[in-house]
C-alpha atoms as one frame of an Amber mdcrd trajectory, in Angstrom:
protein
  86.076  77.754  68.845  88.369  75.615  71.019  86.434  73.391  73.384  89.202
  72.261  75.728  91.199  74.928  77.557  94.991  75.002  77.207  95.087  75.193
  81.022  92.853  75.855  83.965  93.927  77.471  87.312  92.220  78.754  90.474
  92.315  82.244  91.805  91.721  83.502  95.374  92.236  87.071  96.472  92.413
  88.811  99.881  91.107  86.224 102.427  92.721  88.479 105.160  92.055  85.782
 107.765  92.637  86.755 111.389  91.155  85.496 114.620  89.424  88.812 115.103
  85.869  90.032 115.426  84.320  91.648 112.345  84.731  95.228 111.401  81.400
  95.906 109.519  82.335  99.531 108.956  85.136  98.357 106.693  83.324  95.205
 105.398  85.908  92.988 106.981  84.804  89.636 108.379  88.231  88.234 109.264
  87.380  85.035 111.169  84.831  83.943 108.572  87.587  83.664 105.902  88.767
  80.322 107.247  85.409  78.699 106.362  85.366  80.509 103.038  88.836  79.281
 102.279  87.735  75.721 103.118  84.725  76.056 100.804  86.926  77.458  97.948
  89.488  74.680  98.309  86.771  72.005  98.434  84.995  73.456  95.428  88.134
  73.665  93.326  89.010  70.067  94.170  86.462  68.935  91.504  88.320  70.868
  88.731  91.476  69.816  86.961  93.664  72.753  87.782  97.285  73.414  86.979
  97.567  75.331  90.216  95.690  77.601  92.681  97.107  81.192  93.045  96.357
  83.413  96.056  96.908  87.009  94.998  98.122  88.310  98.411  96.676  89.219
 101.796  96.208  85.705 103.028  96.066  87.141 106.520  95.010  90.503 107.872
  97.819  90.667 110.423  99.650  88.629 113.018 102.100  85.825 112.159 100.057
  83.346 114.326  97.210  83.597 111.759  99.329  82.218 108.913  99.372  78.613
 109.956  95.522  78.154 110.285  95.072  79.688 106.871  97.864  77.641 105.263
  96.620  74.434 106.755  93.415  74.736 104.648  95.475  74.736 101.427  97.280
  71.582 102.538  93.957  69.683 102.038  94.126  70.443  98.314  95.411  67.999
  95.770  96.510  70.984  93.620  99.744  72.967  93.776  98.912  76.092  95.824
 101.015  79.127  94.996 101.194  82.516  96.756 102.365  86.033  96.396 102.603
  88.515  99.290 100.236  91.413  99.877 100.506  94.379 102.229  98.628  92.726
 105.075 100.907  89.667 104.963 103.669  91.967 106.277 101.676  93.111 109.281
 103.663  90.760 111.463 106.412  91.292 114.109 109.385  93.148 112.714 111.756
  90.271 113.345 109.408  88.004 111.274 109.338  90.252 108.188 112.220  88.530
 106.486 110.460  85.165 106.690 107.126  86.069 105.029 107.937  84.761 101.590
 109.447  81.551 102.885 106.439  80.801 105.105 104.213  81.300 102.134 106.357
  78.742 100.228 107.445  81.203  97.661 110.758  80.469  95.872 111.606  84.206
  95.921 109.858  87.563  96.430 109.227  87.625  92.685 109.478  84.597  90.353
 108.216  83.018  87.160 107.077  79.606  86.058 105.754  77.889  82.939 102.605
  75.808  82.469 101.340  74.485  79.158 103.726  76.765  77.281 102.412  79.902
  79.116 104.842  81.932  81.174 103.468  83.187  84.430 105.357  86.182  85.925
 104.698  86.818  89.630 105.771  90.264  90.778 106.478  91.658  94.268 104.458
  94.862  94.548 105.383  95.196  98.185 109.138  95.460  97.596 109.337  99.256
  98.280 106.766  99.922 100.956 106.398 101.256 104.477 105.323  97.818 105.880
 107.784  95.377 104.329 110.786  97.555 105.291 110.010  98.200 108.977 113.201
  96.346 110.078 115.486  98.089 107.511 115.775 101.875 108.206 117.492 102.614
 104.826 114.849 100.883 102.736 112.124 102.283 104.883 113.400 105.861 104.345
 113.484 105.237 100.537 109.930 104.031 100.582 108.816 107.036 102.648 110.569
 109.325 100.201 108.704 107.707  97.301 105.393 108.170  99.083 106.129 111.783
  99.977 106.926 112.545  96.369 103.723 111.002  95.174 101.758 113.018  97.751
 103.492 116.190  96.695 102.497 115.481  93.106  98.861 114.887  94.148  98.862
 111.324  93.018  95.576 109.428  93.635  97.475 106.267  94.740  99.723 108.062
  97.247  98.568 105.842 100.060 100.603 104.063 102.755  98.686 100.858 102.029
 100.169 100.827  98.464 103.763 100.213  97.460 106.164 100.017  94.561 108.802
  97.934  92.757 112.457  98.650  92.516 114.286  99.517  89.284 115.977  96.100
  89.536 112.627  94.261  89.655 111.277  96.382  86.800 114.255  95.365  84.707
 113.729  91.746  85.690 110.010  91.883  84.610 111.110  93.457  81.231 113.637
  90.587  80.887 110.946  88.004  81.522 108.780  89.479  78.760 111.708  89.530
  76.360 112.535  85.878  77.110 108.937  84.963  76.507 108.943  86.906  73.202
 112.111  85.082  72.082 110.605  81.708  73.001 107.168  82.418  71.451 105.411
  82.258  74.810 102.216  84.083  75.896 102.481  85.710  79.362 100.111  86.177
  82.282 101.470  88.487  84.979 100.181  88.249  88.599 100.620  90.787  91.382
  98.773  92.134  94.409  98.219  95.727  93.286  96.026  96.965  90.388  97.841
  98.679  87.562  94.952  99.797  85.338  92.570 101.621  85.251  93.921 104.137
  87.724  92.455 104.032  91.301  93.542 104.997  94.752  94.642 101.237  95.282
  97.107 101.082  92.341 100.793 100.229  92.612 102.999 103.286  92.896 104.575
 102.308  89.600 101.206 101.466  87.994 101.443 103.690  84.939 104.969 102.651
  83.885 104.299  98.940  84.450 100.961  99.056  82.687 102.632 100.688  79.783
 105.310  97.981  79.694 102.762  95.144  79.733 100.407  96.715  77.256 103.254
  97.390  74.802 104.205  93.720  74.895 101.938  91.715  72.522 102.877  88.479
  74.285 101.251  89.629  77.543  97.609  88.649  77.553  96.531  89.484  81.177
  97.545  90.980  84.480  95.661  89.516  87.478  95.611  91.131  90.943  93.639
  91.697  94.116  94.045  94.452  96.818  91.066  96.572  95.635  88.337  94.434
  97.048  85.732  96.022  94.793  87.220  94.257  91.865  87.531  95.764  88.423
  88.548  95.345  84.867  90.212  97.204  82.021  92.062  96.624  78.759  95.071
  98.526  77.462  96.634  97.400  74.220  96.075  93.634  74.048  96.482  93.099
  77.783  93.492  92.557  80.105  93.844  94.010  83.608  91.599  92.045  86.012
  91.188  92.804  89.716  89.525  90.020  91.699  87.144  90.752  94.516  88.207
  90.267  98.130  87.091  87.157 100.002  87.006  88.931 103.369  84.359  91.463
 102.548  81.138  89.628 103.442  79.840  87.625 106.410  78.901  84.595 104.363
  79.061  85.043 100.640  82.290  83.855  99.116  84.551  85.168  96.346  86.901
  82.994  94.298  87.305  81.788  90.686  88.867  79.474  88.292  90.216  80.627
  84.924  90.259  78.802  81.618  92.797  79.827  78.965  91.836  79.118  75.414
  93.722  80.119  72.282  91.292  82.903  71.630  90.009  83.950  75.040  90.175
  83.847  78.808  87.104  82.645  80.658  86.717  83.528  84.358  84.328  81.281
  86.233  83.265  83.197  89.398  81.824  81.890  92.629  79.852  84.005  95.064
  80.552  87.698  94.496  83.135  87.072  91.813  81.803  87.561  88.220  81.888
  85.411  85.251  83.777  87.019  82.435  84.726  86.070  78.823  87.737  88.060
  77.692  88.644  87.801  73.966  92.339  87.665  73.112  94.015  89.308  70.142
């Protein structure tokens, strides 16, 4: 069994920081997330990480809350990467177009390679009611998608969920094909769960889960959004949902992940669980 991981990276999900009083009925302790983020960043400093990924919902709402949260990450010696979640778009309509740039993202969806592993970062909020508020045509398209899901009785027909465009789906498929041609393993990251089915899943969950699970080079899909966490496996792909940081007054939730040739090891802190996920 390999002793040294091929790479190690940190994972944070759903801090949902805001300068707001708690909402215990929803298990949301917004203001406390700043201290939890500080603890997570400080703890991860002792690890040799390739990067730290935050899987969306850095803030709960309000553009003014982004800077205090981002300032915590600037203390880290590690590269801190982001993808946008639904709550990150609960900002003033004229600020919607700047969300990805403020998070330091190179594009709404993107890929990068570390230690020969291709990481594919998807934009689950592309077709949504919240990211399109300033664009009537895109907003109407998202509403039509949601209405169709509701008419079909879909469990995930919720306005806090969202979907990807045909263009992005084709881009994801292209990334997987490039990885196959280059002999790369792939880890995909997004905000919304894909599998198993829940009321928090991406609108396109089934088709995207089918694509990933049919691609032997894809070893895992990592996400947040459903603060309860979860895990499933379809084909050779693990689907891991990380628990939300915002959900408790004091107990934290974050992780680092070790990738070995034969397994993934998730080292959880606080509410997040330790997991050993065999590959192949």
